[in-house]
mmCIF file with all atom_site columns, C-alpha atoms in Angstrom:
data_model
loop_
_atom_site.group_PDB
_atom_site.id
_atom_site.type_symbol
_atom_site.label_atom_id
_atom_site.label_alt_id
_atom_site.label_comp_id
_atom_site.label_asym_id
_atom_site.label_entity_id
_atom_site.label_seq_id
_atom_site.pdbx_PDB_ins_code
_atom_site.Cartn_x
_atom_site.Cartn_y
_atom_site.Cartn_z
_atom_site.occupancy
_atom_site.B_iso_or_equiv
_atom_site.pdbx_formal_charge
_atom_site.auth_seq_id
_atom_site.auth_comp_id
_atom_site.auth_asym_id
_atom_site.auth_atom_id
_atom_site.pdbx_PDB_model_num
ATOM 1   C CA . LYS A 1 1   ? 149.301 1.189   7.310  1.00 0.00 ? 1   LYS A CA 1
ATOM 2   C CA . ASP A 1 2   ? 149.154 -0.266  3.804  1.00 0.00 ? 2   ASP A CA 1
ATOM 3   C CA . VAL A 1 3   ? 148.065 -3.668  5.127  1.00 0.00 ? 3   VAL A CA 1
ATOM 4   C CA . LEU A 1 4   ? 145.423 -2.031  7.341  1.00 0.00 ? 4   LEU A CA 1
ATOM 5   C CA . ALA A 1 5   ? 144.077 -0.003  4.427  1.00 0.00 ? 5   ALA A CA 1
ATOM 6   C CA . GLN A 1 6   ? 144.043 -3.034  2.148  1.00 0.00 ? 6   GLN A CA 1
ATOM 7   C CA . PHE A 1 7   ? 142.357 -5.550  4.479  1.00 0.00 ? 7   PHE A CA 1
ATOM 8   C CA . LYS A 1 8   ? 140.440 -3.117  6.746  1.00 0.00 ? 8   LYS A CA 1
ATOM 9   C CA . PRO A 1 9   ? 140.557 -5.244  9.913  1.00 0.00 ? 9   PRO A CA 1
ATOM 10  C CA . GLY A 1 10  ? 139.451 -4.124  13.324 1.00 0.00 ? 10  GLY A CA 1
ATOM 11  C CA . TYR A 1 11  ? 142.332 -2.222  14.861 1.00 0.00 ? 11  TYR A CA 1
ATOM 12  C CA . VAL A 1 12  ? 143.132 -1.155  18.416 1.00 0.00 ? 12  VAL A CA 1
ATOM 13  C CA . LEU A 1 13  ? 145.062 2.110   18.490 1.00 0.00 ? 13  LEU A CA 1
ATOM 14  C CA . MET A 1 14  ? 146.929 1.867   21.806 1.00 0.00 ? 14  MET A CA 1
ATOM 15  C CA . HIS A 1 15  ? 149.142 4.533   23.315 1.00 0.00 ? 15  HIS A CA 1
ATOM 16  C CA . THR A 1 16  ? 152.551 3.713   24.717 1.00 0.00 ? 16  THR A CA 1
ATOM 17  C CA . GLN A 1 17  ? 155.550 5.874   25.400 1.00 0.00 ? 17  GLN A CA 1
ATOM 18  C CA . GLY A 1 18  ? 158.714 4.218   24.124 1.00 0.00 ? 18  GLY A CA 1
ATOM 19  C CA . ALA A 1 19  ? 159.551 0.650   23.160 1.00 0.00 ? 19  ALA A CA 1
ATOM 20  C CA . PRO A 1 20  ? 158.607 -2.316  25.386 1.00 0.00 ? 20  PRO A CA 1
ATOM 21  C CA . LYS A 1 21  ? 162.158 -2.775  26.674 1.00 0.00 ? 21  LYS A CA 1
ATOM 22  C CA . THR A 1 22  ? 162.530 0.867   27.729 1.00 0.00 ? 22  THR A CA 1
ATOM 23  C CA . MET A 1 23  ? 159.002 2.238   28.185 1.00 0.00 ? 23  MET A CA 1
ATOM 24  C CA . GLN A 1 24  ? 159.060 2.064   31.997 1.00 0.00 ? 24  GLN A CA 1
ATOM 25  C CA . LYS A 1 25  ? 162.431 3.842   32.318 1.00 0.00 ? 25  LYS A CA 1
ATOM 26  C CA . ASN A 1 26  ? 161.437 7.291   33.529 1.00 0.00 ? 26  ASN A CA 1
ATOM 27  C CA . PRO A 1 27  ? 158.262 7.946   31.505 1.00 0.00 ? 27  PRO A CA 1
ATOM 28  C CA . CYS A 1 28  ? 157.535 11.657  31.504 1.00 0.00 ? 28  CYS A CA 1
ATOM 29  C CA . TYR A 1 29  ? 154.456 13.692  30.557 1.00 0.00 ? 29  TYR A CA 1
ATOM 30  C CA . ASP A 1 30  ? 153.438 17.308  31.083 1.00 0.00 ? 30  ASP A CA 1
ATOM 31  C CA . ASP A 1 31  ? 149.734 16.429  30.648 1.00 0.00 ? 31  ASP A CA 1
ATOM 32  C CA . VAL A 1 32  ? 149.268 12.695  30.152 1.00 0.00 ? 32  VAL A CA 1
ATOM 33  C CA . VAL A 1 33  ? 145.568 12.917  29.223 1.00 0.00 ? 33  VAL A CA 1
ATOM 34  C CA . GLY A 1 34  ? 146.185 15.707  26.728 1.00 0.00 ? 34  GLY A CA 1
ATOM 35  C CA . GLU A 1 35  ? 149.196 13.933  25.246 1.00 0.00 ? 35  GLU A CA 1
ATOM 36  C CA . VAL A 1 36  ? 147.321 10.643  24.845 1.00 0.00 ? 36  VAL A CA 1
ATOM 37  C CA . MET A 1 37  ? 144.418 12.566  23.277 1.00 0.00 ? 37  MET A CA 1
ATOM 38  C CA . ALA A 1 38  ? 146.825 14.194  20.810 1.00 0.00 ? 38  ALA A CA 1
ATOM 39  C CA . PHE A 1 39  ? 148.310 10.748  20.032 1.00 0.00 ? 39  PHE A CA 1
ATOM 40  C CA . PHE A 1 40  ? 144.811 9.409   19.301 1.00 0.00 ? 40  PHE A CA 1
ATOM 41  C CA . GLU A 1 41  ? 143.949 12.379  17.092 1.00 0.00 ? 41  GLU A CA 1
ATOM 42  C CA . ARG A 1 42  ? 147.172 12.016  15.063 1.00 0.00 ? 42  ARG A CA 1
ATOM 43  C CA . GLY A 1 43  ? 146.811 8.237   14.814 1.00 0.00 ? 43  GLY A CA 1
ATOM 44  C CA . LEU A 1 44  ? 143.162 8.418   13.757 1.00 0.00 ? 44  LEU A CA 1
ATOM 45  C CA . ASN A 1 45  ? 143.967 11.030  11.156 1.00 0.00 ? 45  ASN A CA 1
ATOM 46  C CA . ASP A 1 46  ? 146.853 8.964   9.746  1.00 0.00 ? 46  ASP A CA 1
ATOM 47  C CA . LEU A 1 47  ? 144.889 5.701   9.681  1.00 0.00 ? 47  LEU A CA 1
ATOM 48  C CA . VAL A 1 48  ? 141.779 7.210   8.094  1.00 0.00 ? 48  VAL A CA 1
ATOM 49  C CA . LYS A 1 49  ? 143.885 9.044   5.483  1.00 0.00 ? 49  LYS A CA 1
ATOM 50  C CA . ALA A 1 50  ? 145.580 5.720   4.702  1.00 0.00 ? 50  ALA A CA 1
ATOM 51  C CA . GLY A 1 51  ? 142.160 4.170   4.009  1.00 0.00 ? 51  GLY A CA 1
ATOM 52  C CA . LEU A 1 52  ? 141.159 2.398   7.231  1.00 0.00 ? 52  LEU A CA 1
ATOM 53  C CA . PRO A 1 53  ? 137.502 3.183   7.970  1.00 0.00 ? 53  PRO A CA 1
ATOM 54  C CA . GLU A 1 54  ? 137.036 4.921   11.297 1.00 0.00 ? 54  GLU A CA 1
ATOM 55  C CA . ASP A 1 55  ? 134.363 2.394   12.307 1.00 0.00 ? 55  ASP A CA 1
ATOM 56  C CA . ARG A 1 56  ? 137.102 -0.289  12.389 1.00 0.00 ? 56  ARG A CA 1
ATOM 57  C CA . LEU A 1 57  ? 138.999 1.505   15.174 1.00 0.00 ? 57  LEU A CA 1
ATOM 58  C CA . VAL A 1 58  ? 139.030 1.178   18.951 1.00 0.00 ? 58  VAL A CA 1
ATOM 59  C CA . LEU A 1 59  ? 141.059 3.408   21.281 1.00 0.00 ? 59  LEU A CA 1
ATOM 60  C CA . ASP A 1 60  ? 143.146 2.123   24.206 1.00 0.00 ? 60  ASP A CA 1
ATOM 61  C CA . PRO A 1 61  ? 145.051 4.597   26.418 1.00 0.00 ? 61  PRO A CA 1
ATOM 62  C CA . GLY A 1 62  ? 147.590 1.875   27.260 1.00 0.00 ? 62  GLY A CA 1
ATOM 63  C CA . ILE A 1 63  ? 147.332 1.762   31.031 1.00 0.00 ? 63  ILE A CA 1
ATOM 64  C CA . GLY A 1 64  ? 150.716 0.635   32.332 1.00 0.00 ? 64  GLY A CA 1
ATOM 65  C CA . PHE A 1 65  ? 152.538 1.026   29.029 1.00 0.00 ? 65  PHE A CA 1
ATOM 66  C CA . GLY A 1 66  ? 155.151 3.734   29.498 1.00 0.00 ? 66  GLY A CA 1
ATOM 67  C CA . LYS A 1 67  ? 153.305 5.276   32.418 1.00 0.00 ? 67  LYS A CA 1
ATOM 68  C CA . LEU A 1 68  ? 153.884 5.715   36.141 1.00 0.00 ? 68  LEU A CA 1
ATOM 69  C CA . LEU A 1 69  ? 151.182 5.298   38.792 1.00 0.00 ? 69  LEU A CA 1
ATOM 70  C CA . ALA A 1 70  ? 150.281 9.000   38.682 1.00 0.00 ? 70  ALA A CA 1
ATOM 71  C CA . HIS A 1 71  ? 149.961 8.877   34.876 1.00 0.00 ? 71  HIS A CA 1
ATOM 72  C CA . ASN A 1 72  ? 147.704 5.816   35.015 1.00 0.00 ? 72  ASN A CA 1
ATOM 73  C CA . LEU A 1 73  ? 145.468 7.384   37.662 1.00 0.00 ? 73  LEU A CA 1
ATOM 74  C CA . ALA A 1 74  ? 145.226 10.613  35.665 1.00 0.00 ? 74  ALA A CA 1
ATOM 75  C CA . LEU A 1 75  ? 144.139 8.616   32.604 1.00 0.00 ? 75  LEU A CA 1
ATOM 76  C CA . LEU A 1 76  ? 141.524 6.723   34.599 1.00 0.00 ? 76  LEU A CA 1
ATOM 77  C CA . ASN A 1 77  ? 140.216 9.995   36.030 1.00 0.00 ? 77  ASN A CA 1
ATOM 78  C CA . GLY A 1 78  ? 140.101 11.619  32.588 1.00 0.00 ? 78  GLY A CA 1
ATOM 79  C CA . MET A 1 79  ? 138.767 8.674   30.595 1.00 0.00 ? 79  MET A CA 1
ATOM 80  C CA . GLU A 1 80  ? 135.611 10.532  29.539 1.00 0.00 ? 80  GLU A CA 1
ATOM 81  C CA . ARG A 1 81  ? 137.692 12.974  27.478 1.00 0.00 ? 81  ARG A CA 1
ATOM 82  C CA . PHE A 1 82  ? 138.522 10.227  24.983 1.00 0.00 ? 82  PHE A CA 1
ATOM 83  C CA . LEU A 1 83  ? 134.819 9.634   24.304 1.00 0.00 ? 83  LEU A CA 1
ATOM 84  C CA . ALA A 1 84  ? 134.794 12.976  22.482 1.00 0.00 ? 84  ALA A CA 1
ATOM 85  C CA . LEU A 1 85  ? 136.554 11.215  19.606 1.00 0.00 ? 85  LEU A CA 1
ATOM 86  C CA . GLY A 1 86  ? 133.405 9.153   19.020 1.00 0.00 ? 86  GLY A CA 1
ATOM 87  C CA . LEU A 1 87  ? 135.063 5.731   19.018 1.00 0.00 ? 87  LEU A CA 1
ATOM 88  C CA . PRO A 1 88  ? 134.798 2.741   21.356 1.00 0.00 ? 88  PRO A CA 1
ATOM 89  C CA . LEU A 1 89  ? 137.232 2.690   24.257 1.00 0.00 ? 89  LEU A CA 1
ATOM 90  C CA . MET A 1 90  ? 139.132 -0.371  25.409 1.00 0.00 ? 90  MET A CA 1
ATOM 91  C CA . ILE A 1 91  ? 141.047 -0.695  28.639 1.00 0.00 ? 91  ILE A CA 1
ATOM 92  C CA . GLY A 1 92  ? 143.203 -3.372  30.226 1.00 0.00 ? 92  GLY A CA 1
ATOM 93  C CA . LEU A 1 93  ? 143.150 -3.097  34.021 1.00 0.00 ? 93  LEU A CA 1
ATOM 94  C CA . SER A 1 94  ? 143.238 -6.753  34.976 1.00 0.00 ? 94  SER A CA 1
ATOM 95  C CA . ASN A 1 95  ? 145.596 -7.316  37.920 1.00 0.00 ? 95  ASN A CA 1
ATOM 96  C CA . LYS A 1 96  ? 147.880 -4.486  36.770 1.00 0.00 ? 96  LYS A CA 1
ATOM 97  C CA . SER A 1 97  ? 150.965 -3.479  38.700 1.00 0.00 ? 97  SER A CA 1
ATOM 98  C CA . LEU A 1 98  ? 149.364 -0.102  39.354 1.00 0.00 ? 98  LEU A CA 1
ATOM 99  C CA . TRP A 1 99  ? 147.101 -1.821  41.914 1.00 0.00 ? 99  TRP A CA 1
ATOM 100 C CA . GLY A 1 100 ? 150.196 -3.246  43.559 1.00 0.00 ? 100 GLY A CA 1
ATOM 101 C CA . GLN A 1 101 ? 151.792 0.204   43.640 1.00 0.00 ? 101 GLN A CA 1
ATOM 102 C CA . LEU A 1 102 ? 148.638 1.898   44.891 1.00 0.00 ? 102 LEU A CA 1
ATOM 103 C CA . MET A 1 103 ? 147.889 -0.608  47.679 1.00 0.00 ? 103 MET A CA 1
ATOM 104 C CA . GLU A 1 104 ? 150.989 -2.783  48.032 1.00 0.00 ? 104 GLU A CA 1
ATOM 105 C CA . LEU A 1 105 ? 149.168 -5.807  46.614 1.00 0.00 ? 105 LEU A CA 1
ATOM 106 C CA . GLN A 1 106 ? 150.757 -8.905  45.145 1.00 0.00 ? 106 GLN A CA 1
ATOM 107 C CA . PRO A 1 107 ? 149.440 -10.047 41.730 1.00 0.00 ? 107 PRO A CA 1
ATOM 108 C CA . ASP A 1 108 ? 147.138 -12.669 43.280 1.00 0.00 ? 108 ASP A CA 1
ATOM 109 C CA . GLN A 1 109 ? 145.609 -9.978  45.555 1.00 0.00 ? 109 GLN A CA 1
ATOM 110 C CA . ARG A 1 110 ? 144.587 -7.528  42.827 1.00 0.00 ? 110 ARG A CA 1
ATOM 111 C CA . HIS A 1 111 ? 141.268 -9.065  41.767 1.00 0.00 ? 111 HIS A CA 1
ATOM 112 C CA . ASN A 1 112 ? 139.016 -6.767  43.840 1.00 0.00 ? 112 ASN A CA 1
ATOM 113 C CA . ALA A 1 113 ? 140.837 -3.645  42.674 1.00 0.00 ? 113 ALA A CA 1
ATOM 114 C CA . THR A 1 114 ? 140.498 -4.863  39.087 1.00 0.00 ? 114 THR A CA 1
ATOM 115 C CA . GLN A 1 115 ? 136.755 -5.425  39.454 1.00 0.00 ? 115 GLN A CA 1
ATOM 116 C CA . ALA A 1 116 ? 136.130 -2.071  41.164 1.00 0.00 ? 116 ALA A CA 1
ATOM 117 C CA . ALA A 1 117 ? 138.094 -0.175  38.517 1.00 0.00 ? 117 ALA A CA 1
ATOM 118 C CA . THR A 1 118 ? 136.382 -2.101  35.724 1.00 0.00 ? 118 THR A CA 1
ATOM 119 C CA . ALA A 1 119 ? 132.953 -1.104  37.067 1.00 0.00 ? 119 ALA A CA 1
ATOM 120 C CA . LEU A 1 120 ? 134.048 2.530   37.367 1.00 0.00 ? 120 LEU A CA 1
ATOM 121 C CA . MET A 1 121 ? 135.421 2.577   33.825 1.00 0.00 ? 121 MET A CA 1
ATOM 122 C CA . ALA A 1 122 ? 132.211 1.021   32.497 1.00 0.00 ? 122 ALA A CA 1
ATOM 123 C CA . ALA A 1 123 ? 130.315 3.836   34.238 1.00 0.00 ? 123 ALA A CA 1
ATOM 124 C CA . LYS A 1 124 ? 132.571 6.325   32.426 1.00 0.00 ? 124 LYS A CA 1
ATOM 125 C CA . GLY A 1 125 ? 131.747 4.819   29.039 1.00 0.00 ? 125 GLY A CA 1
ATOM 126 C CA . VAL A 1 126 ? 134.476 2.238   28.448 1.00 0.00 ? 126 VAL A CA 1
ATOM 127 C CA . GLY A 1 127 ? 132.845 -0.631  26.577 1.00 0.00 ? 127 GLY A CA 1
ATOM 128 C CA . ILE A 1 128 ? 135.686 -3.106  25.996 1.00 0.00 ? 128 ILE A CA 1
ATOM 129 C CA . HIS A 1 129 ? 137.636 -4.624  28.879 1.00 0.00 ? 129 HIS A CA 1
ATOM 130 C CA . ARG A 1 130 ? 140.693 -6.868  28.626 1.00 0.00 ? 130 ARG A CA 1
ATOM 131 C CA . VAL A 1 131 ? 140.584 -9.178  31.617 1.00 0.00 ? 131 VAL A CA 1
ATOM 132 C CA . HIS A 1 132 ? 141.911 -12.388 33.132 1.00 0.00 ? 132 HIS A CA 1
ATOM 133 C CA . GLU A 1 133 ? 138.920 -13.336 35.324 1.00 0.00 ? 133 GLU A CA 1
ATOM 134 C CA . VAL A 1 134 ? 136.205 -13.424 32.676 1.00 0.00 ? 134 VAL A CA 1
ATOM 135 C CA . GLU A 1 135 ? 133.316 -14.720 34.813 1.00 0.00 ? 135 GLU A CA 1
ATOM 136 C CA . SER A 1 136 ? 133.981 -12.287 37.682 1.00 0.00 ? 136 SER A CA 1
ATOM 137 C CA . THR A 1 137 ? 134.192 -9.416  35.215 1.00 0.00 ? 137 THR A CA 1
ATOM 138 C CA . ARG A 1 138 ? 130.983 -10.493 33.483 1.00 0.00 ? 138 ARG A CA 1
ATOM 139 C CA . GLN A 1 139 ? 129.238 -10.332 36.858 1.00 0.00 ? 139 GLN A CA 1
ATOM 140 C CA . THR A 1 140 ? 130.848 -6.970  37.689 1.00 0.00 ? 140 THR A CA 1
ATOM 141 C CA . LEU A 1 141 ? 129.730 -5.464  34.385 1.00 0.00 ? 141 LEU A CA 1
ATOM 142 C CA . HIS A 1 142 ? 126.233 -6.915  34.767 1.00 0.00 ? 142 HIS A CA 1
ATOM 143 C CA . VAL A 1 143 ? 125.876 -5.247  38.174 1.00 0.00 ? 143 VAL A CA 1
ATOM 144 C CA . ALA A 1 144 ? 127.377 -1.989  36.880 1.00 0.00 ? 144 ALA A CA 1
ATOM 145 C CA . GLN A 1 145 ? 124.954 -1.923  33.965 1.00 0.00 ? 145 GLN A CA 1
ATOM 146 C CA . ALA A 1 146 ? 121.978 -2.662  36.200 1.00 0.00 ? 146 ALA A CA 1
ATOM 147 C CA . CYS A 1 147 ? 122.983 0.171   38.523 1.00 0.00 ? 147 CYS A CA 1
ATOM 148 C CA . LEU A 1 148 ? 123.584 2.633   35.695 1.00 0.00 ? 148 LEU A CA 1
ATOM 149 C CA . VAL A 1 149 ? 120.467 2.008   33.613 1.00 0.00 ? 149 VAL A CA 1
ATOM 150 C CA . PRO A 1 150 ? 117.192 3.254   35.107 1.00 0.00 ? 150 PRO A CA 1
ATOM 151 C CA . GLN A 1 151 ? 115.107 0.161   35.720 1.00 0.00 ? 151 GLN A CA 1
ATOM 152 C CA . GLY A 1 152 ? 111.897 1.919   36.728 1.00 0.00 ? 152 GLY A CA 1
ATOM 153 C CA . ASN A 1 153 ? 109.779 0.724   39.618 1.00 0.00 ? 153 ASN A CA 1
ATOM 154 C CA . GLY A 1 154 ? 106.794 -0.588  37.711 1.00 0.00 ? 154 GLY A CA 1
ATOM 155 C CA . GLY A 1 155 ? 104.640 2.294   38.926 1.00 0.00 ? 155 GLY A CA 1
ATOM 156 C CA . LYS A 1 156 ? 104.975 1.209   42.550 1.00 0.00 ? 156 LYS A CA 1
ATOM 157 C CA . GLU A 1 157 ? 105.993 3.587   45.266 1.00 0.00 ? 157 GLU A CA 1
ATOM 158 C CA . VAL A 1 158 ? 109.349 2.675   46.760 1.00 0.00 ? 158 VAL A CA 1
ATOM 159 C CA . ASN A 1 159 ? 109.836 3.261   50.469 1.00 0.00 ? 159 ASN A CA 1
ATOM 160 C CA . GLY A 1 160 ? 113.377 3.860   51.828 1.00 0.00 ? 160 GLY A CA 1
#
């Protein structure tokens, strides 16, 4: 925290349960969304008290990091709750194993699931996406934004 307070870089506060070598061995939560929210609140409090400005922080729920399929889906369903903290949200969904678990897809078959979930998370307010297929995701987010933002009809009547 001392280095963060001294240099004040951008910082992604990401949730994970356990260390990388053991995090997928029986992860357990009573309320994964509530527990990740509490982690964010504690982490934000600690970092701000240490001197890191809040506007340098981004929150990442850590999809796939110490979480089972049900935990990941609960986080995706409850993503809007994290917006209450007033900070940008980041998510990494690109070709994750959760898509393989959900639909029995191999890594090279997970692109459509990644793009659909990315569009849904953008609609929920997630503004930063870690991806592998940059051009496909750019197109996905462009379409999502166009569908979410009222474009108006230029005063013309639109017939079904």
